[in-house]
Amino acid sequence: MPNPQPKQPVMETRLLANCVVGLGFSRNGFDAALQREPHMIGCDAGTADGGPGYLGSGRDSKSQIAVRRDLDLMIRGARRLAVPLVIGSCGGAGARPQVTAYLETVTRIARELAWHPVVARIDAEQHPAALHRAVADGAVSPLGHQRTLTHDDIDASVRIVGMMGAGPIATAIDAGADIVLAGRCADPAIYAATALLRGHDPAIAWHAGKSIDKGYLATTTPEEGSPVLARLAEGRFTVEPTKLGTVCTTTSIAAMTMYENSDPFQIAQPSGVLDLASAAYHQVDRRTVEVTGSRWRPASTPSVKLEGAKLTGYRAILIAGIRDHRVIERLDTFLHEVKTLLERGVASLGVPRSDWSVQFRCYGRDAVLGPAEFQTDYQPHEIGLVIDVVARTQELAVAVAGRSGPIGSRYNFTGKLGGGGNYAYPFSPSTIAAGPVYEWSAWHVMEVADESAPFATEVIRL
Amino acid sequence: VTAAENSPDCTLETLASIIKSNNAGAASLTFDIVFPDSHTYDAVRSAGVITPALIARLYRVRAEDIQLFHSDILHAIKITIPRQSPAGGVDERDFDGTQQYVPLLGVKVDLGAPVAGQRGEGS
């Protein structure tokens, strides 16, 4: 980790941020941003919000064509200004295959430009042996309401990534990287790394990073896709959007500290806690906000958040509309009886009951809110039934979901079906194989002696 | 004249400028309720309706597991609750947690009432 103490009187540092690789941004806004001569260009690529599927499968959460467009523009911009481009949480989950896919895209773009940049790829995947040691040493604790991480959880995981802080990124930039492709990464670290290298107070570096790490979401008109620029000085920073006509307000900037955080005033980062209890936001002009009063409490021991995914099974679904009010009137009874019939049907195939599970998702009733649904005093006229089967193999999931269709549709629940059906199918085939299903196997935090140690960096000249 | 002064008995839906929900990590769900001005924000706070007890009842979680924050700068109330099951499980209904705010919309806020701690829980 480079020296985090201010080296000399602090110069202004300009950090340029886009929202998420593959979600696009305004090209005009980006060109205008380059004229302000930022010291780095950054963009996050990840989120855990899409669930564990992208971590488990290693597939990119965004389309290749969209990712390439955004990377192409940012690479050209960074080259023109000769400043580093930092991409965090490549591919969505920051898994090794996702970083590799980004490196391939970057390589193709560089080749087209006949450019030979220095690329640092920072691996966030954690070696199982190191995790087993950390668990044995009692260095891993649950985040939120999860249970303790066990050795079995580690063995059951397809992969576990660690969330890096600014340390590994700053080291890569300091080593001369033109492009940093980081695996799983704390979003503000993308920006804090450059700010810390240039001697800024960690409170300013991290709060500025946190304010811009969602790019255009810091503006009042996200649909305009404006990049945002932070200017850091001693004890304060400003944020402004760069596309003509877009604005940041005190509310839109302060709201960035609420976004996806459980506590809006104490925001934990790998190397400390950003304390915003005394932060003040001031509208400098119509489009620019100044922030002061940020504080930083360094962690006594740095920590790395762990995210792991395990394969739970394979899914097949069947979508059926129910319109008969007599079935909807007694839907729970109907579904209970259908489930019993399905269990009997699948047992006749010689399949053990523990090899599959089924859920009846009743859209139109309580499929969205579940037990929190409060509108329970009326009967919907139509139900969108999603029969959701998860089984040990894809073939078995398709077989069970396929069986569930005729069993439920032909069940003479009203006594007046006359060989007709209860289900209206919108699709043919009605059973859809939905692929592997992953669950979080780790959502924990691991104490480490050195925040950079769990992340191996490879420096390549293309 | 603010919305708060106009209607003596209104809902969060009419009083707030933003009501949203999101995952805060895999284990928590967080709600942001932002009011258009400090007057409305103060009035809703004084009404004492948005309490852990209300959230516990709406979302079937234990009151002691609920975190409640007030941001005077943002005129906002932020509530964080544990998820029923970790995000992205086999039984997941809302991966991002983005539609879970809906039970908050209809919460009644009686702005005519005197300040009285934890009275009225809305409906």
XYZ file of C-alpha atoms in Angstrom:
585
model
C 0.000 0.000 0.000
C 1.496 3.351 -0.985
C 1.962 5.926 1.738
C -1.511 7.207 2.651
C -0.156 10.293 4.476
C -0.250 13.613 2.599
C 3.097 13.988 0.852
C 2.971 17.716 0.190
C 0.417 20.559 0.101
C -2.595 19.015 -1.554
C -3.156 19.820 -5.224
C -6.596 19.738 -6.790
C -7.463 16.265 -8.014
C -10.158 15.657 -10.592
C -11.863 12.264 -10.709
C -14.185 11.371 -13.579
C -16.887 8.760 -13.084
C -19.348 6.897 -15.236
C -22.169 4.787 -13.862
C -21.808 1.113 -14.782
C -19.936 -0.459 -17.716
C -22.563 -1.636 -20.187
C -25.312 0.739 -19.052
C -24.040 3.493 -21.343
C -23.267 7.179 -20.804
C -23.553 10.402 -22.766
C -20.800 10.693 -25.330
C -21.117 14.491 -25.447
C -20.960 14.589 -21.670
C -17.865 12.387 -21.736
C -16.113 14.555 -24.345
C -16.901 17.632 -22.256
C -15.530 15.853 -19.190
C -12.209 15.143 -20.917
C -11.744 18.884 -21.481
C -11.666 19.323 -17.696
C -8.545 17.125 -17.689
C -9.400 14.563 -15.020
C -6.498 12.765 -13.331
C -8.224 9.423 -13.826
C -11.315 7.926 -15.413
C -13.255 5.323 -13.499
C -16.258 3.096 -13.900
C -17.809 0.413 -11.780
C -18.986 -2.733 -13.519
C -20.496 -4.702 -10.697
C -23.181 -5.245 -8.161
C -24.261 -8.116 -5.960
C -27.876 -7.027 -6.314
C -28.504 -9.270 -9.290
C -28.046 -12.227 -6.972
C -25.343 -14.888 -6.817
C -25.933 -16.190 -10.372
C -23.245 -14.090 -12.041
C -20.656 -14.947 -9.421
C -21.545 -18.625 -9.650
C -21.649 -18.885 -13.419
C -18.852 -16.411 -14.162
C -20.923 -14.981 -17.015
C -21.036 -11.236 -17.639
C -24.193 -9.573 -16.392
C -24.170 -7.152 -19.352
C -24.166 -7.778 -23.080
C -20.798 -7.889 -24.811
C -21.822 -5.246 -27.361
C -22.779 -2.740 -24.651
C -19.653 -3.431 -22.583
C -17.442 -2.969 -25.619
C -19.001 0.382 -26.545
C -18.442 1.828 -23.081
C -14.911 0.449 -22.699
C -13.958 1.667 -26.164
C -14.907 5.285 -25.425
C -13.271 5.269 -22.001
C -10.059 3.663 -23.295
C -9.763 6.263 -26.056
C -10.361 9.040 -23.524
C -7.796 7.720 -21.064
C -5.240 7.296 -23.814
C -5.788 10.837 -25.088
C -5.232 12.338 -21.637
C -2.592 9.784 -20.636
C -4.386 9.108 -17.335
C -5.316 5.764 -15.787
C -8.628 4.068 -16.499
C -9.874 2.036 -13.536
C -12.665 -0.511 -13.933
C -13.947 -2.103 -10.730
C -15.808 -5.398 -10.270
C -15.331 -6.385 -13.906
C -18.150 -8.369 -15.451
C -20.640 -7.881 -12.621
C -19.304 -10.044 -9.830
C -15.592 -9.447 -10.301
C -14.989 -13.174 -10.736
C -11.843 -14.408 -12.493
C -13.532 -15.427 -15.790
C -15.267 -12.039 -15.909
C -11.993 -10.134 -15.501
C -10.480 -12.353 -18.206
C -13.360 -11.533 -20.553
C -12.793 -7.802 -19.925
C -9.075 -8.242 -20.613
C -9.919 -9.871 -23.948
C -12.219 -6.995 -24.896
C -9.604 -4.428 -23.852
C -6.953 -6.302 -25.846
C -9.098 -6.178 -28.989
C -9.764 -2.454 -28.566
C -6.073 -1.680 -27.938
C -5.113 -3.665 -31.023
C -7.498 -1.592 -33.135
C -5.897 1.551 -31.756
C -2.407 0.120 -32.347
C -1.768 0.994 -28.695
C 0.249 -1.029 -26.228
C -1.005 0.006 -22.792
C 0.164 -1.461 -19.508
C -2.794 -3.352 -18.055
C -3.012 -4.471 -14.423
C -5.487 -7.230 -13.719
C -6.246 -7.668 -10.065
C -7.615 -11.048 -9.073
C -10.262 -11.010 -6.335
C -10.881 -14.753 -6.138
C -9.798 -16.179 -2.825
C -7.829 -19.392 -2.587
C -9.821 -22.013 -0.618
C -6.753 -22.944 1.442
C -6.343 -19.338 2.599
C -10.037 -19.171 3.492
C -9.868 -22.416 5.463
C -6.931 -20.953 7.409
C -8.843 -17.720 8.076
C -11.882 -19.644 9.322
C -9.661 -21.796 11.565
C -8.032 -18.627 12.944
C -11.420 -17.105 13.736
C -10.759 -14.215 11.329
C -14.086 -14.571 9.459
C -17.344 -13.230 10.852
C -20.866 -12.963 9.435
C -22.219 -9.767 7.902
C -25.747 -8.866 8.835
C -27.835 -11.820 9.821
C -25.893 -14.610 8.140
C -24.561 -17.578 10.080
C -20.898 -18.362 10.670
C -18.851 -19.422 7.648
C -17.893 -23.091 7.851
C -15.255 -25.185 6.151
C -18.111 -26.980 4.368
C -19.387 -23.656 2.981
C -15.950 -23.006 1.487
C -15.792 -26.487 -0.055
C -19.344 -26.175 -1.431
C -18.634 -22.845 -3.149
C -18.031 -22.547 -6.868
C -15.948 -19.506 -6.026
C -15.506 -16.887 -3.329
C -14.323 -13.378 -4.145
C -12.962 -10.769 -1.784
C -13.908 -7.121 -2.102
C -10.740 -5.069 -2.480
C -10.234 -1.577 -1.185
C -8.022 1.187 -2.586
C -4.712 -0.508 -1.731
C -4.290 -2.928 -4.658
C -5.591 -0.348 -7.155
C -3.259 2.376 -5.894
C -0.328 -0.022 -6.117
C -1.234 -0.867 -9.723
C -1.527 2.801 -10.686
C 1.725 3.603 -8.906
C 3.376 0.824 -10.929
C 2.405 2.638 -14.125
C -0.771 0.850 -15.201
C -2.666 2.624 -17.976
C -5.696 0.409 -17.431
C -6.637 -1.318 -14.183
C -9.067 -4.229 -14.467
C -10.078 -5.027 -10.923
C -12.020 -8.044 -9.758
C -14.571 -7.510 -6.991
C -13.967 -4.062 -5.608
C -15.554 -1.573 -3.213
C -17.033 1.000 -5.611
C -15.527 4.149 -4.014
C -12.073 2.492 -4.029
C -11.976 2.930 -7.828
C -11.635 6.684 -7.149
C -10.147 6.800 -3.661
C -6.994 5.055 -4.945
C -5.935 7.998 -7.133
C -6.948 10.554 -4.501
C -4.912 8.792 -1.801
C -1.907 8.509 -4.113
C -2.082 12.256 -4.658
C -2.009 12.872 -0.941
C -5.625 13.633 -0.107
C -7.124 13.041 3.311
C -8.866 9.615 3.331
C -12.110 11.291 4.462
C -12.162 13.404 1.293
C -10.881 10.587 -0.937
C -13.516 8.081 0.210
C -16.443 10.476 0.479
C -15.743 11.896 -2.986
C -15.490 8.339 -4.289
C -18.746 7.399 -2.619
C -20.466 10.477 -4.082
C -19.537 9.742 -7.700
C -19.295 5.956 -7.847
C -22.803 5.640 -9.290
C -22.004 8.120 -12.088
C -25.136 9.744 -13.451
C -27.269 8.601 -10.502
C -25.705 11.573 -8.674
C -27.551 13.923 -11.057
C -31.222 14.854 -10.996
C -31.728 13.380 -14.499
C -30.090 9.925 -14.658
C -31.737 9.315 -18.056
C -29.353 11.930 -19.555
C -26.402 9.660 -18.719
C -24.032 12.441 -17.713
C -20.605 11.544 -16.344
C -19.817 13.275 -13.034
C -16.590 14.974 -12.023
C -15.308 15.391 -8.480
C -12.715 18.068 -7.683
C -10.867 17.331 -4.470
C -9.093 19.971 -2.390
C -7.969 20.326 1.215
C -10.891 19.457 3.503
C -13.538 19.641 0.808
C -14.611 18.460 -2.623
C -17.148 19.427 -5.262
C -19.202 17.316 -7.644
C -20.599 18.442 -10.976
C -22.086 16.668 -13.989
C -20.346 17.286 -17.303
C -23.187 17.050 -19.821
C -24.684 20.402 -20.733
C -28.009 20.987 -19.023
C -27.604 18.404 -16.240
C -27.277 19.306 -12.563
C -26.263 17.913 -9.200
C -28.115 19.187 -6.146
C -27.308 18.946 -2.457
C -30.050 16.344 -2.236
C -28.868 14.285 -5.213
C -25.304 14.187 -3.840
C -26.213 13.539 -0.216
C -28.534 10.770 -1.401
C -25.530 8.852 -2.785
C -24.521 8.007 0.778
C -27.913 6.416 1.370
C -27.846 4.296 -1.745
C -27.692 0.574 -0.955
C -26.208 1.269 2.479
C -27.809 0.106 5.669
C -26.550 3.164 7.598
C -26.335 6.532 5.794
C -23.855 8.057 8.254
C -21.327 5.293 8.940
C -20.135 3.617 5.770
C -17.699 0.755 6.231
C -14.839 0.390 3.772
C -12.031 -2.198 3.812
C -9.555 0.146 5.507
C -11.862 2.159 7.768
C -15.226 3.803 8.273
C -16.427 6.915 6.490
C -18.237 9.013 9.108
C -20.730 11.418 7.538
C -22.609 12.501 10.662
C -21.207 16.040 10.301
C -21.039 16.217 6.515
C -22.432 19.426 5.011
C -23.615 19.966 1.444
C -23.608 23.369 -0.216
C -24.948 24.348 -3.652
C -22.079 26.302 -5.251
C -23.864 27.109 -8.490
C -26.823 25.694 -10.357
C -25.079 22.410 -11.115
C -22.248 22.004 -8.601
C -22.310 20.856 -4.976
C -19.562 21.360 -2.407
C -19.120 18.869 0.423
C -17.308 19.495 3.704
C -17.214 17.896 7.141
C -16.432 14.325 6.057
C -14.536 12.257 8.611
C -12.588 9.016 8.453
C -11.836 6.481 11.166
C -9.103 4.079 10.075
C -9.795 0.432 10.929
C -7.503 -1.071 13.552
C -7.456 -4.208 11.406
C -8.317 -3.998 7.696
C -11.030 -6.333 6.487
C -12.132 -7.892 3.245
C -15.755 -8.650 2.505
C -16.267 -12.148 1.108
C -18.940 -13.089 -1.421
C -19.329 -16.735 -2.349
C -21.717 -18.658 -4.576
C -22.656 -22.310 -4.566
C -24.618 -24.363 -7.046
C -27.984 -25.360 -5.581
C -29.516 -27.159 -8.524
C -31.154 -26.521 -11.869
C -34.372 -24.679 -12.551
C -37.259 -25.268 -14.935
C -40.364 -23.105 -14.981
C -43.807 -23.294 -16.417
C -46.011 -20.232 -16.810
C -49.767 -20.691 -16.725
C -52.664 -18.249 -16.555
C -55.657 -19.073 -14.374
C -58.881 -17.192 -15.096
C -61.598 -19.433 -13.603
C -62.834 -17.626 -10.477
C -63.854 -20.949 -8.937
C -60.220 -22.070 -8.905
C -58.931 -18.650 -7.784
C -61.497 -18.607 -4.958
C -59.833 -21.679 -3.404
C -56.365 -21.278 -4.869
C -54.412 -22.533 -1.846
C -56.498 -25.720 -1.676
C -56.126 -26.206 -5.422
C -52.339 -25.786 -5.295
C -52.007 -28.012 -2.241
C -53.874 -30.806 -3.999
C -51.936 -30.285 -7.220
C -48.690 -30.549 -5.261
C -49.783 -33.858 -3.729
C -50.695 -35.194 -7.174
C -47.337 -33.986 -8.536
C -45.438 -35.710 -5.718
C -47.242 -38.939 -6.521
C -46.535 -38.513 -10.248
C -42.817 -37.828 -9.771
C -42.474 -40.685 -7.265
C -43.840 -43.002 -9.962
C -40.794 -42.033 -12.057
C -38.578 -43.442 -9.296
C -37.199 -40.016 -8.322
C -36.492 -39.433 -4.607
C -38.421 -36.508 -3.111
C -35.198 -34.870 -1.889
C -33.992 -34.447 -5.486
C -36.464 -31.696 -6.334
C -38.541 -28.852 -4.924
C -41.462 -26.880 -6.279
C -42.864 -23.425 -5.566
C -46.114 -22.040 -6.893
C -45.579 -18.315 -7.453
C -48.989 -16.658 -7.714
C -48.582 -13.390 -9.600
C -51.672 -11.296 -9.039
C -51.903 -12.365 -5.421
C -48.730 -12.301 -3.281
C -45.790 -13.269 -5.500
C -44.021 -9.936 -4.940
C -44.497 -9.172 -1.245
C -45.066 -12.678 0.155
C -45.892 -12.518 3.865
C -45.800 -8.685 3.747
C -48.730 -8.592 1.294
C -51.445 -6.493 2.905
C -54.121 -6.563 0.202
C -55.676 -9.833 1.272
C -59.332 -8.847 1.340
C -60.217 -9.200 -2.328
C -60.094 -11.873 -4.972
C -58.033 -11.252 -8.114
C -59.830 -12.067 -11.377
C -56.733 -13.622 -12.909
C -53.590 -15.342 -11.600
C -50.244 -15.602 -13.348
C -48.993 -18.894 -11.991
C -45.288 -19.573 -12.249
C -44.514 -23.160 -11.353
C -40.899 -23.033 -10.255
C -39.039 -26.328 -10.011
C -35.467 -26.694 -8.806
C -33.943 -30.155 -9.086
C -30.620 -31.989 -8.909
C -30.213 -32.011 -12.691
C -31.593 -29.893 -15.508
C -33.223 -32.954 -17.059
C -35.032 -33.749 -13.831
C -36.183 -30.136 -13.368
C -37.686 -30.161 -16.867
C -39.310 -33.521 -16.205
C -40.958 -32.374 -12.955
C -42.089 -29.004 -14.330
C -43.353 -30.768 -17.458
C -45.322 -33.190 -15.331
C -46.804 -30.373 -13.236
C -48.540 -28.852 -16.278
C -50.983 -31.596 -17.249
C -51.434 -32.683 -13.620
C -52.671 -29.216 -12.585
C -54.451 -28.382 -15.799
C -56.389 -31.648 -16.034
C -57.231 -31.827 -12.341
C -61.051 -31.722 -12.187
C -61.132 -29.341 -9.245
C -64.489 -27.745 -10.086
C -66.055 -31.066 -11.060
C -67.192 -29.441 -14.298
C -64.012 -29.562 -16.389
C -65.200 -32.271 -18.750
C -61.683 -33.049 -19.902
C -60.844 -29.366 -20.393
C -58.013 -27.534 -18.590
C -57.328 -25.125 -15.720
C -54.199 -23.552 -17.225
C -53.883 -21.109 -20.138
C -50.326 -21.462 -21.527
C -48.807 -18.429 -23.245
C -45.803 -20.355 -24.586
C -45.012 -23.530 -26.431
C -43.160 -25.479 -25.233
C -44.756 -24.554 -21.941
C -41.827 -25.813 -19.859
C -38.742 -23.617 -19.923
C -35.311 -24.854 -18.806
C -33.830 -21.957 -16.836
C -30.350 -23.313 -16.127
C -28.223 -23.581 -12.992
C -29.362 -21.963 -9.742
C -26.853 -20.461 -7.348
C -27.170 -19.285 -3.770
C -24.892 -17.123 -1.655
C -22.580 -19.442 0.255
C -20.516 -16.659 1.802
C -21.508 -13.138 2.791
C -18.933 -12.486 5.444
C -16.054 -10.296 6.411
C -12.468 -11.500 6.853
C -9.912 -9.627 8.937
C -6.503 -9.374 7.285
C -3.108 -8.032 8.299
C -2.554 -6.348 4.927
C -5.549 -5.206 2.874
C -3.701 -5.845 -0.392
C -2.392 -9.314 0.418
C -5.488 -11.297 -0.694
C -5.376 -9.745 -4.172
C -2.807 -10.865 -6.720
C -1.965 -8.370 -9.437
C -0.658 -9.280 -12.850
C 0.842 -6.488 -14.940
C 0.808 -7.040 -18.700
C 1.930 -4.873 -21.587
C -0.470 -5.475 -24.453
C -48.250 26.029 1.717
C -46.945 22.486 1.892
C -48.774 19.218 1.421
C -48.506 18.723 5.148
C -50.531 21.841 5.894
C -53.152 21.040 3.308
C -54.216 17.633 4.529
C -54.645 16.943 8.204
C -54.765 13.184 7.613
C -52.726 11.848 4.754
C -50.567 8.927 3.717
C -46.822 8.633 3.237
C -47.507 8.303 -0.477
C -48.882 11.848 -0.611
C -46.350 13.352 1.800
C -43.048 11.906 0.550
C -41.250 12.873 -2.644
C -39.367 9.565 -2.785
C -40.240 6.199 -1.291
C -38.013 3.360 -2.391
C -36.518 0.069 -1.324
C -33.280 -1.695 -2.188
C -31.079 -4.471 -0.946
C -28.382 -3.302 1.434
C -26.200 -6.325 0.945
C -27.570 -9.846 0.793
C -28.941 -9.899 4.327
C -30.755 -6.567 4.608
C -33.430 -4.540 2.924
C -33.347 -0.761 3.190
C -36.118 1.798 2.697
C -35.548 5.475 1.909
C -38.420 7.880 2.554
C -37.500 11.393 1.434
C -39.720 14.417 2.067
C -39.872 17.502 -0.144
C -38.969 19.997 2.587
C -37.958 20.185 6.234
C -41.465 21.282 7.216
C -43.071 18.064 5.952
C -40.176 16.011 7.296
C -40.497 17.556 10.758
C -44.273 17.160 10.726
C -44.031 13.452 9.896
C -41.357 12.924 12.547
C -43.496 14.732 15.125
C -46.479 12.559 14.268
C -44.402 9.657 15.610
C -45.892 7.153 13.194
C -42.786 5.711 11.585
C -41.518 3.523 14.370
C -39.834 0.123 14.623
C -43.200 -1.222 15.827
C -44.912 -0.135 12.608
C -42.182 -1.578 10.394
C -42.133 -4.802 12.421
C -45.848 -5.230 11.822
C -45.754 -4.344 8.100
C -42.807 -6.595 7.293
C -43.179 -9.304 9.904
C -39.751 -8.796 11.396
C -38.707 -8.269 15.012
C -38.716 -4.628 16.131
C -35.314 -5.043 17.782
C -33.765 -6.022 14.419
C -34.866 -2.768 12.765
C -32.516 0.185 12.264
C -34.107 3.618 11.861
C -32.148 6.721 10.796
C -33.129 10.350 10.373
C -31.204 12.511 7.945
C -32.011 16.175 8.521
C -29.925 17.214 5.505
C -31.931 15.018 3.158
C -35.277 15.420 4.961
C -35.239 11.657 4.924
C -36.029 8.664 7.053
C -34.089 5.510 6.336
C -35.109 2.121 7.642
C -33.073 -1.065 7.385
C -34.539 -4.477 8.166
C -33.263 -8.035 7.904
C -34.457 -9.916 4.845
C -36.810 -12.845 5.378
C -34.245 -15.000 3.606
C -30.887 -13.974 2.138
C -31.137 -12.274 -1.249
C -31.025 -14.547 -4.246
C -32.137 -17.734 -2.555
C -34.196 -20.352 -4.369
C -37.365 -18.776 -2.974
C -36.387 -15.182 -3.865
C -39.289 -12.931 -4.878
C -37.453 -9.669 -5.547
C -33.715 -9.962 -6.211
C -32.974 -6.241 -5.882
C -35.681 -5.629 -3.270
C -36.995 -2.772 -5.407
C -40.743 -3.373 -4.972
C -40.748 -3.988 -1.247
C -41.564 -0.379 -0.363
C -45.209 -0.726 -1.373
C -46.653 -1.495 2.095
C -45.275 1.908 3.224
C -47.293 3.902 0.681
C -50.591 3.638 2.496
C -49.289 4.355 6.007
C -51.540 7.056 7.457
C -49.921 10.049 9.079
C -52.191 12.117 11.289
C -50.564 15.540 11.151
C -53.347 17.139 13.184
C -52.517 15.128 16.273
C -50.381 16.469 19.105
C -46.859 15.109 19.331
C -47.214 11.852 21.215
C -44.293 9.495 20.787
C -45.470 6.152 19.494
C -49.198 6.599 19.124
C -51.067 5.528 15.944
C -49.443 2.946 13.723
C -51.141 3.826 10.469
C -52.753 1.043 8.524
